[in-house]
């Protein structure tokens, strides 16, 4: 018998009682190229959303998820779960410090196991806030990645301008520094996925 | 194996709408553009299952440990099972819990409602389901509290809950309400869910079986997460 799935409700304005930040990098010796994604969570007027929250989920540097259903014959990274929880400041700014994930497979393969598509390195980002009755799911990719052109998920976004909302841009000369805003509504609204 | 079954999509009417003008804060925060439908890849089928430090048993009792004494209010024990929509238990599932106190005041700097704080109540807890998917936590019944959504607006009594489940696609943040609360039919957060039976999923049930004589009232609340598709899809969704 198929049951009704428990529906969502907003996280509300006081979630900080229950949620604190969870860094993605809990130890300095975790292998992988460091990246920092700085951005702001913004509403339909372009104003900061200071009471929102972001969660990130990603593979390790080898493209392996720390999860029993990741069937790939790759190693997980001890001490790196792939999860992070980020609390923006009062001006809506968040700073995601993590490692650059590796590419992960995209489902579907031909019978000979060749031609299997890959997804370009990305973080899955989940957004919560007062005023959001359910969380939102988006992704962030990295501007300088040559694999972007072939990413099957980016190709699902037909509008080039909308596709750009999923790509973090290099932030000055510092290696590994990126900028990426999340706009909940209005001009430049970030692409959100129906998962 | 290169393809895995995804998670079944929920019916729109059984989930909260994003665009719901009765809940005023949605006006500038609900997205307006259509969502892009994403087939479930490893990125959505895998997912975090825990956050932060391992849960300790005392975290499942919100009535003790914050201050020197015990929290004020009606002591309650909330228990139930976490399962998927096919009835399969979800073992070792993390549940993060937060709520206001018995007077309807949150221990948060932005809550300026003039109800007293309880020096013995913080309002946050965690628990983990056992190998049968069962969970249990003890707390005090939260009070209703006023909010500025509309004139004379009051949120029904509720406890906030957050679960990861088995994959990213099962992530759930919700609120549990109490049976017979007269505020429930008037609440703009709950009314964002069109289907009545789905709304009722968020109301716990008074339970004599778990009520402990002379100690606390028992409420039962099962949590249902998304179930899996029967078969993996063989091809990626064709691009239009």
mmCIF file of N, CA, C and O in Angstrom, chain A residues 1-92:
data_model
loop_
_atom_site.group_PDB
_atom_site.id
_atom_site.type_symbol
_atom_site.label_atom_id
_atom_site.label_comp_id
_atom_site.label_asym_id
_atom_site.label_seq_id
_atom_site.Cartn_x
_atom_site.Cartn_y
_atom_site.Cartn_z
ATOM 1 N N UNK A 1 0.861 -1.203 0.000
ATOM 2 C CA UNK A 1 0.000 0.000 0.000
ATOM 3 C C UNK A 1 0.886 1.237 0.000
ATOM 4 O O UNK A 1 1.784 1.362 0.802
ATOM 5 N N UNK A 2 0.626 2.106 -0.939
ATOM 6 C CA UNK A 2 1.474 3.290 -1.044
ATOM 7 C C UNK A 2 0.920 4.381 -0.112
ATOM 8 O O UNK A 2 -0.212 4.807 -0.238
ATOM 9 N N UNK A 3 1.751 4.818 0.779
ATOM 10 C CA UNK A 3 1.326 5.832 1.742
ATOM 11 C C UNK A 3 1.570 7.232 1.197
ATOM 12 O O UNK A 3 2.413 7.440 0.326
ATOM 13 N N UNK A 4 0.842 8.186 1.757
ATOM 14 C CA UNK A 4 1.094 9.586 1.392
ATOM 15 C C UNK A 4 2.406 10.008 2.055
ATOM 16 O O UNK A 4 2.628 9.789 3.248
ATOM 17 N N UNK A 5 3.273 10.615 1.268
ATOM 18 C CA UNK A 5 4.544 11.094 1.800
ATOM 19 C C UNK A 5 4.295 12.306 2.696
ATOM 20 O O UNK A 5 3.471 13.170 2.377
ATOM 21 N N UNK A 6 4.956 12.342 3.819
ATOM 22 C CA UNK A 6 4.820 13.484 4.732
ATOM 23 C C UNK A 6 5.200 14.773 4.010
ATOM 24 O O UNK A 6 6.317 14.883 3.475
ATOM 25 N N UNK A 7 4.298 15.738 3.933
ATOM 26 C CA UNK A 7 4.611 16.958 3.179
ATOM 27 C C UNK A 7 5.568 17.897 3.928
ATOM 28 O O UNK A 7 5.766 17.769 5.123
ATOM 29 N N UNK A 8 6.121 18.833 3.185
ATOM 30 C CA UNK A 8 7.073 19.799 3.745
ATOM 31 C C UNK A 8 6.347 20.973 4.375
ATOM 32 O O UNK A 8 5.198 21.267 4.063
ATOM 33 N N UNK A 9 7.072 21.655 5.242
ATOM 34 C CA UNK A 9 6.641 22.964 5.745
ATOM 35 C C UNK A 9 7.889 23.843 5.832
ATOM 36 O O UNK A 9 9.013 23.335 5.831
ATOM 37 N N UNK A 10 7.657 25.127 5.952
ATOM 38 C CA UNK A 10 8.796 26.011 5.976
ATOM 39 C C UNK A 10 9.702 25.749 7.175
ATOM 40 O O UNK A 10 9.246 25.327 8.238
ATOM 41 N N UNK A 11 10.987 26.028 6.982
ATOM 42 C CA UNK A 11 11.943 25.889 8.080
ATOM 43 C C UNK A 11 11.703 26.978 9.130
ATOM 44 O O UNK A 11 12.066 26.812 10.285
ATOM 45 N N UNK A 12 11.083 28.089 8.700
ATOM 46 C CA UNK A 12 10.725 29.155 9.631
ATOM 47 C C UNK A 12 11.901 30.048 9.973
ATOM 48 O O UNK A 12 13.035 29.809 9.560
ATOM 49 N N UNK A 13 11.646 31.109 10.745
ATOM 50 C CA UNK A 13 12.695 32.090 11.023
ATOM 51 C C UNK A 13 13.656 31.699 12.145
ATOM 52 O O UNK A 13 14.671 32.364 12.328
ATOM 53 N N UNK A 14 13.347 30.649 12.880
ATOM 54 C CA UNK A 14 14.133 30.357 14.089
ATOM 55 C C UNK A 14 14.900 29.044 14.003
ATOM 56 O O UNK A 14 15.234 28.438 15.013
ATOM 57 N N UNK A 15 15.224 28.646 12.791
ATOM 58 C CA UNK A 15 15.860 27.329 12.637
ATOM 59 C C UNK A 15 17.225 27.260 13.316
ATOM 60 O O UNK A 15 17.734 26.178 13.599
ATOM 61 N N UNK A 16 17.816 28.420 13.613
ATOM 62 C CA UNK A 16 19.156 28.390 14.209
ATOM 63 C C UNK A 16 19.158 27.695 15.563
ATOM 64 O O UNK A 16 20.198 27.280 16.057
ATOM 65 N N UNK A 17 17.992 27.590 16.176
ATOM 66 C CA UNK A 17 17.917 26.838 17.431
ATOM 67 C C UNK A 17 18.288 25.387 17.162
ATOM 68 O O UNK A 17 18.922 24.719 17.979
ATOM 69 N N UNK A 18 17.905 24.859 16.020
ATOM 70 C CA UNK A 18 18.107 23.448 15.704
ATOM 71 C C UNK A 18 19.321 23.179 14.837
ATOM 72 O O UNK A 18 19.896 22.100 14.873
ATOM 73 N N UNK A 19 19.707 24.176 14.018
ATOM 74 C CA UNK A 19 20.776 23.930 13.033
ATOM 75 C C UNK A 19 21.940 24.866 13.293
ATOM 76 O O UNK A 19 21.778 26.074 13.329
ATOM 77 N N UNK A 20 23.123 24.310 13.390
ATOM 78 C CA UNK A 20 24.311 25.152 13.373
ATOM 79 C C UNK A 20 25.081 24.868 12.097
ATOM 80 O O UNK A 20 24.755 23.925 11.370
ATOM 81 N N UNK A 21 26.100 25.673 11.791
ATOM 82 C CA UNK A 21 26.875 25.402 10.584
ATOM 83 C C UNK A 21 27.587 24.050 10.685
ATOM 84 O O UNK A 21 27.963 23.626 11.777
ATOM 85 N N UNK A 22 27.731 23.402 9.567
ATOM 86 C CA UNK A 22 28.487 22.149 9.492
ATOM 87 C C UNK A 22 29.518 22.325 8.383
ATOM 88 O O UNK A 22 29.159 22.382 7.201
ATOM 89 N N UNK A 23 30.784 22.461 8.718
ATOM 90 C CA UNK A 23 31.783 22.661 7.662
ATOM 91 C C UNK A 23 31.955 21.393 6.845
ATOM 92 O O UNK A 23 31.801 20.277 7.346
ATOM 93 N N UNK A 24 32.285 21.587 5.573
ATOM 94 C CA UNK A 24 32.524 20.431 4.705
ATOM 95 C C UNK A 24 33.898 19.838 4.980
ATOM 96 O O UNK A 24 34.105 18.630 4.851
ATOM 97 N N UNK A 25 34.834 20.709 5.350
ATOM 98 C CA UNK A 25 36.209 20.251 5.586
ATOM 99 C C UNK A 25 36.448 20.267 7.086
ATOM 100 O O UNK A 25 36.645 21.318 7.680
ATOM 101 N N UNK A 26 36.406 19.093 7.683
ATOM 102 C CA UNK A 26 36.522 19.033 9.140
ATOM 103 C C UNK A 26 37.970 18.877 9.587
ATOM 104 O O UNK A 26 38.276 18.993 10.759
ATOM 105 N N UNK A 27 38.849 18.586 8.634
ATOM 106 C CA UNK A 27 40.275 18.413 8.964
ATOM 107 C C UNK A 27 41.098 19.012 7.841
ATOM 108 O O UNK A 27 40.690 18.973 6.676
ATOM 109 N N UNK A 28 42.283 19.535 8.139
ATOM 110 C CA UNK A 28 43.094 20.148 7.075
ATOM 111 C C UNK A 28 43.743 19.133 6.137
ATOM 112 O O UNK A 28 44.181 19.501 5.056
ATOM 113 N N UNK A 29 43.809 17.855 6.542
ATOM 114 C CA UNK A 29 44.554 16.900 5.728
ATOM 115 C C UNK A 29 43.676 16.157 4.720
ATOM 116 O O UNK A 29 44.114 15.184 4.117
ATOM 117 N N UNK A 30 42.459 16.611 4.528
ATOM 118 C CA UNK A 30 41.591 15.955 3.553
ATOM 119 C C UNK A 30 42.100 16.278 2.144
ATOM 120 O O UNK A 30 42.262 17.450 1.795
ATOM 121 N N UNK A 31 42.381 15.269 1.325
ATOM 122 C CA UNK A 31 42.975 15.541 0.007
ATOM 123 C C UNK A 31 41.959 16.133 -0.968
ATOM 124 O O UNK A 31 40.805 15.758 -0.979
ATOM 125 N N UNK A 32 42.434 17.062 -1.787
ATOM 126 C CA UNK A 32 41.583 17.654 -2.808
ATOM 127 C C UNK A 32 41.880 19.140 -2.939
ATOM 128 O O UNK A 32 42.272 19.788 -1.959
ATOM 129 N N UNK A 33 41.666 19.661 -4.125
ATOM 130 C CA UNK A 33 41.916 21.081 -4.380
ATOM 131 C C UNK A 33 40.859 21.921 -3.655
ATOM 132 O O UNK A 33 39.666 21.688 -3.803
ATOM 133 N N UNK A 34 41.321 22.890 -2.906
ATOM 134 C CA UNK A 34 40.376 23.717 -2.141
ATOM 135 C C UNK A 34 39.672 24.725 -3.044
ATOM 136 O O UNK A 34 40.319 25.349 -3.888
ATOM 137 N N UNK A 35 38.370 24.864 -2.853
ATOM 138 C CA UNK A 35 37.615 25.914 -3.531
ATOM 139 C C UNK A 35 36.780 26.662 -2.496
ATOM 140 O O UNK A 35 36.349 26.073 -1.503
ATOM 141 N N UNK A 36 36.576 27.924 -2.760
ATOM 142 C CA UNK A 36 35.715 28.745 -1.904
ATOM 143 C C UNK A 36 34.682 29.416 -2.792
ATOM 144 O O UNK A 36 35.036 30.070 -3.778
ATOM 145 N N UNK A 37 33.431 29.232 -2.479
ATOM 146 C CA UNK A 37 32.355 29.865 -3.240
ATOM 147 C C UNK A 37 31.686 30.876 -2.321
ATOM 148 O O UNK A 37 31.088 30.512 -1.306
ATOM 149 N N UNK A 38 31.802 32.136 -2.672
ATOM 150 C CA UNK A 38 31.201 33.213 -1.881
ATOM 151 C C UNK A 38 30.015 33.756 -2.661
ATOM 152 O O UNK A 38 30.103 33.943 -3.878
ATOM 153 N N UNK A 39 28.939 34.023 -1.972
ATOM 154 C CA UNK A 39 27.792 34.575 -2.685
ATOM 155 C C UNK A 39 26.764 35.085 -1.716
ATOM 156 O O UNK A 39 26.974 35.076 -0.497
ATOM 157 N N UNK A 40 25.668 35.548 -2.253
ATOM 158 C CA UNK A 40 24.568 36.033 -1.429
ATOM 159 C C UNK A 40 23.275 35.330 -1.791
ATOM 160 O O UNK A 40 23.053 34.983 -2.963
ATOM 161 N N UNK A 41 22.458 35.133 -0.779
ATOM 162 C CA UNK A 41 21.112 34.611 -0.977
ATOM 163 C C UNK A 41 20.203 35.831 -1.066
ATOM 164 O O UNK A 41 20.197 36.676 -0.158
ATOM 165 N N UNK A 42 19.476 35.959 -2.179
ATOM 166 C CA UNK A 42 18.718 37.182 -2.473
ATOM 167 C C UNK A 42 17.265 36.878 -2.775
ATOM 168 O O UNK A 42 16.945 35.824 -3.341
ATOM 169 N N UNK A 43 16.408 37.829 -2.457
ATOM 170 C CA UNK A 43 14.977 37.636 -2.724
ATOM 171 C C UNK A 43 14.564 38.304 -4.032
ATOM 172 O O UNK A 43 15.411 38.743 -4.816
ATOM 173 N N UNK A 44 13.271 38.387 -4.270
ATOM 174 C CA UNK A 44 12.747 38.883 -5.532
ATOM 175 C C UNK A 44 13.019 40.354 -5.801
ATOM 176 O O UNK A 44 12.916 40.820 -6.929
ATOM 177 N N UNK A 45 13.392 41.102 -4.762
ATOM 178 C CA UNK A 45 13.776 42.505 -4.950
ATOM 179 C C UNK A 45 15.295 42.661 -4.998
ATOM 180 O O UNK A 45 15.796 43.778 -5.005
ATOM 181 N N UNK A 46 15.994 41.545 -4.964
ATOM 182 C CA UNK A 46 17.445 41.619 -4.902
ATOM 183 C C UNK A 46 17.969 41.943 -3.521
ATOM 184 O O UNK A 46 19.154 42.244 -3.352
ATOM 185 N N UNK A 47 17.105 41.877 -2.520
ATOM 186 C CA UNK A 47 17.530 42.139 -1.147
ATOM 187 C C UNK A 47 18.022 40.864 -0.484
ATOM 188 O O UNK A 47 17.596 39.766 -0.853
ATOM 189 N N UNK A 48 18.922 41.011 0.502
ATOM 190 C CA UNK A 48 19.465 39.803 1.148
ATOM 191 C C UNK A 48 18.398 39.000 1.875
ATOM 192 O O UNK A 48 17.417 39.557 2.378
ATOM 193 N N UNK A 49 18.611 37.706 1.907
ATOM 194 C CA UNK A 49 17.805 36.797 2.721
ATOM 195 C C UNK A 49 18.707 36.358 3.868
ATOM 196 O O UNK A 49 19.468 35.392 3.742
ATOM 197 N N UNK A 50 18.680 37.066 4.982
ATOM 198 C CA UNK A 50 19.639 36.760 6.050
ATOM 199 C C UNK A 50 19.230 35.558 6.886
ATOM 200 O O UNK A 50 20.040 35.027 7.635
ATOM 201 N N UNK A 51 17.967 35.150 6.780
ATOM 202 C CA UNK A 51 17.501 34.047 7.618
ATOM 203 C C UNK A 51 17.323 32.764 6.819
ATOM 204 O O UNK A 51 16.539 31.901 7.181
ATOM 205 N N UNK A 52 18.058 32.639 5.710
ATOM 206 C CA UNK A 52 18.026 31.400 4.958
ATOM 207 C C UNK A 52 19.146 30.473 5.390
ATOM 208 O O UNK A 52 19.918 30.776 6.301
ATOM 209 N N UNK A 53 19.238 29.355 4.724
ATOM 210 C CA UNK A 53 20.272 28.374 5.033
ATOM 211 C C UNK A 53 20.542 27.561 3.773
ATOM 212 O O UNK A 53 19.609 27.263 3.029
ATOM 213 N N UNK A 54 21.803 27.217 3.565
ATOM 214 C CA UNK A 54 22.165 26.378 2.421
ATOM 215 C C UNK A 54 22.766 25.077 2.920
ATOM 216 O O UNK A 54 23.488 25.055 3.922
ATOM 217 N N UNK A 55 22.496 24.002 2.193
ATOM 218 C CA UNK A 55 23.206 22.755 2.427
ATOM 219 C C UNK A 55 23.836 22.341 1.108
ATOM 220 O O UNK A 55 23.259 22.564 0.037
ATOM 221 N N UNK A 56 25.022 21.764 1.176
ATOM 222 C CA UNK A 56 25.662 21.286 -0.039
ATOM 223 C C UNK A 56 25.927 19.792 0.092
ATOM 224 O O UNK A 56 26.164 19.274 1.192
ATOM 225 N N UNK A 57 25.893 19.141 -1.059
ATOM 226 C CA UNK A 57 26.180 17.710 -1.144
ATOM 227 C C UNK A 57 27.039 17.485 -2.367
ATOM 228 O O UNK A 57 26.733 18.003 -3.452
ATOM 229 N N UNK A 58 28.113 16.726 -2.215
ATOM 230 C CA UNK A 58 29.024 16.560 -3.324
ATOM 231 C C UNK A 58 29.826 15.280 -3.194
ATOM 232 O O UNK A 58 29.925 14.684 -2.112
ATOM 233 N N UNK A 59 30.450 14.922 -4.337
ATOM 234 C CA UNK A 59 31.385 13.802 -4.348
ATOM 235 C C UNK A 59 32.751 14.285 -3.861
ATOM 236 O O UNK A 59 33.000 15.495 -3.745
ATOM 237 N N UNK A 60 33.646 13.367 -3.587
ATOM 238 C CA UNK A 60 35.007 13.745 -3.208
ATOM 239 C C UNK A 60 35.805 14.087 -4.466
ATOM 240 O O UNK A 60 35.267 14.142 -5.578
ATOM 241 N N UNK A 61 37.088 14.302 -4.299
ATOM 242 C CA UNK A 61 37.916 14.729 -5.434
ATOM 243 C C UNK A 61 37.969 13.677 -6.546
ATOM 244 O O UNK A 61 38.226 13.992 -7.707
ATOM 245 N N UNK A 62 37.696 12.440 -6.179
ATOM 246 C CA UNK A 62 37.729 11.360 -7.184
ATOM 247 C C UNK A 62 36.381 11.174 -7.880
ATOM 248 O O UNK A 62 36.260 10.344 -8.773
ATOM 249 N N UNK A 63 35.367 11.899 -7.422
ATOM 250 C CA UNK A 63 34.040 11.724 -8.003
ATOM 251 C C UNK A 63 33.260 10.591 -7.355
ATOM 252 O O UNK A 63 32.407 9.981 -7.999
ATOM 253 N N UNK A 64 33.540 10.314 -6.113
ATOM 254 C CA UNK A 64 32.861 9.238 -5.375
ATOM 255 C C UNK A 64 32.022 9.849 -4.256
ATOM 256 O O UNK A 64 32.512 10.698 -3.499
ATOM 257 N N UNK A 65 30.773 9.422 -4.152
ATOM 258 C CA UNK A 65 29.912 9.862 -3.060
ATOM 259 C C UNK A 65 30.055 8.930 -1.863
ATOM 260 O O UNK A 65 30.148 7.707 -2.029
ATOM 261 N N UNK A 66 30.063 9.504 -0.689
ATOM 262 C CA UNK A 66 30.134 8.703 0.531
ATOM 263 C C UNK A 66 28.734 8.199 0.857
ATOM 264 O O UNK A 66 28.013 8.767 1.687
ATOM 265 N N UNK A 67 28.323 7.138 0.188
ATOM 266 C CA UNK A 67 26.952 6.649 0.320
ATOM 267 C C UNK A 67 26.939 5.228 -0.216
ATOM 268 O O UNK A 67 27.586 4.941 -1.230
ATOM 269 N N UNK A 68 26.206 4.320 0.444
ATOM 270 C CA UNK A 68 26.242 2.917 0.011
ATOM 271 C C UNK A 68 25.740 2.672 -1.408
ATOM 272 O O UNK A 68 26.072 1.650 -1.999
ATOM 273 N N UNK A 69 24.978 3.608 -1.976
ATOM 274 C CA UNK A 69 24.479 3.370 -3.322
ATOM 275 C C UNK A 69 25.416 3.883 -4.406
ATOM 276 O O UNK A 69 25.137 3.719 -5.602
ATOM 277 N N UNK A 70 26.528 4.496 -4.025
ATOM 278 C CA UNK A 70 27.494 4.847 -5.059
ATOM 279 C C UNK A 70 28.283 3.595 -5.411
ATOM 280 O O UNK A 70 29.176 3.171 -4.688
ATOM 281 N N UNK A 71 27.920 3.003 -6.538
ATOM 282 C CA UNK A 71 28.436 1.714 -6.959
ATOM 283 C C UNK A 71 29.838 1.803 -7.586
ATOM 284 O O UNK A 71 30.439 0.797 -7.930
ATOM 285 N N UNK A 72 30.335 3.021 -7.778
ATOM 286 C CA UNK A 72 31.598 3.170 -8.500
ATOM 287 C C UNK A 72 32.748 2.508 -7.733
ATOM 288 O O UNK A 72 32.812 2.565 -6.505
ATOM 289 N N UNK A 73 33.648 1.970 -8.495
ATOM 290 C CA UNK A 73 34.814 1.315 -7.918
ATOM 291 C C UNK A 73 35.891 2.362 -7.616
ATOM 292 O O UNK A 73 36.971 2.358 -8.208
ATOM 293 N N UNK A 74 35.558 3.278 -6.727
ATOM 294 C CA UNK A 74 36.500 4.343 -6.326
ATOM 295 C C UNK A 74 36.497 4.404 -4.808
ATOM 296 O O UNK A 74 35.548 3.970 -4.152
ATOM 297 N N UNK A 75 37.518 5.030 -4.268
ATOM 298 C CA UNK A 75 37.602 5.154 -2.809
ATOM 299 C C UNK A 75 36.867 6.384 -2.316
ATOM 300 O O UNK A 75 36.919 7.434 -2.938
ATOM 301 N N UNK A 76 36.231 6.235 -1.146
ATOM 302 C CA UNK A 76 35.739 7.428 -0.457
ATOM 303 C C UNK A 76 36.917 8.072 0.278
ATOM 304 O O UNK A 76 38.007 7.484 0.342
ATOM 305 N N UNK A 77 36.714 9.247 0.782
ATOM 306 C CA UNK A 77 37.775 9.968 1.498
ATOM 307 C C UNK A 77 37.458 9.973 2.983
ATOM 308 O O UNK A 77 36.468 10.577 3.403
ATOM 309 N N UNK A 78 38.276 9.304 3.795
ATOM 310 C CA UNK A 78 38.008 9.285 5.242
ATOM 311 C C UNK A 78 37.919 10.715 5.785
ATOM 312 O O UNK A 78 38.737 11.570 5.451
ATOM 313 N N UNK A 79 36.905 10.981 6.599
ATOM 314 C CA UNK A 79 36.754 12.301 7.194
ATOM 315 C C UNK A 79 36.013 13.289 6.322
ATOM 316 O O UNK A 79 35.760 14.420 6.751
ATOM 317 N N UNK A 80 35.656 12.912 5.106
ATOM 318 C CA UNK A 80 34.939 13.822 4.215
ATOM 319 C C UNK A 80 33.627 13.172 3.800
ATOM 320 O O UNK A 80 33.599 12.228 3.005
ATOM 321 N N UNK A 81 32.537 13.684 4.348
ATOM 322 C CA UNK A 81 31.238 13.080 4.028
ATOM 323 C C UNK A 81 30.664 13.636 2.727
ATOM 324 O O UNK A 81 29.828 13.016 2.084
ATOM 325 N N UNK A 82 31.077 14.848 2.362
ATOM 326 C CA UNK A 82 30.491 15.492 1.189
ATOM 327 C C UNK A 82 29.354 16.431 1.528
ATOM 328 O O UNK A 82 28.775 17.063 0.645
ATOM 329 N N UNK A 83 29.030 16.532 2.822
ATOM 330 C CA UNK A 83 27.919 17.389 3.245
ATOM 331 C C UNK A 83 28.433 18.650 3.919
ATOM 332 O O UNK A 83 29.423 18.609 4.651
ATOM 333 N N UNK A 84 27.750 19.766 3.680
ATOM 334 C CA UNK A 84 28.046 20.994 4.413
ATOM 335 C C UNK A 84 26.762 21.758 4.661
ATOM 336 O O UNK A 84 25.793 21.638 3.908
ATOM 337 N N UNK A 85 26.729 22.496 5.738
ATOM 338 C CA UNK A 85 25.574 23.336 6.058
ATOM 339 C C UNK A 85 26.101 24.736 6.317
ATOM 340 O O UNK A 85 27.039 24.920 7.105
ATOM 341 N N UNK A 86 25.521 25.723 5.649
ATOM 342 C CA UNK A 86 26.083 27.073 5.618
ATOM 343 C C UNK A 86 25.028 28.084 6.022
ATOM 344 O O UNK A 86 23.951 28.150 5.430
ATOM 345 N N UNK A 87 25.365 28.887 7.004
ATOM 346 C CA UNK A 87 24.432 29.880 7.529
ATOM 347 C C UNK A 87 24.887 31.255 7.032
ATOM 348 O O UNK A 87 26.003 31.681 7.332
ATOM 349 N N UNK A 88 24.078 31.949 6.258
ATOM 350 C CA UNK A 88 24.497 33.262 5.762
ATOM 351 C C UNK A 88 24.585 34.287 6.894
ATOM 352 O O UNK A 88 23.972 34.132 7.943
ATOM 353 N N UNK A 89 25.357 35.326 6.627
ATOM 354 C CA UNK A 89 25.414 36.434 7.569
ATOM 355 C C UNK A 89 24.200 37.335 7.395
ATOM 356 O O UNK A 89 23.337 37.088 6.561
ATOM 357 N N UNK A 90 24.173 38.408 8.185
ATOM 358 C CA UNK A 90 23.012 39.311 8.151
ATOM 359 C C UNK A 90 22.831 39.973 6.776
ATOM 360 O O UNK A 90 21.736 40.398 6.433
ATOM 361 N N UNK A 91 23.911 40.052 6.015
ATOM 362 C CA UNK A 91 23.774 40.634 4.679
ATOM 363 C C UNK A 91 23.482 39.564 3.633
ATOM 364 O O UNK A 91 23.587 39.812 2.426
ATOM 365 N N UNK A 92 23.150 38.370 4.072
ATOM 366 C CA UNK A 92 22.791 37.305 3.143
ATOM 367 C C UNK A 92 23.977 36.605 2.508
ATOM 368 O O UNK A 92 23.800 35.730 1.649
#
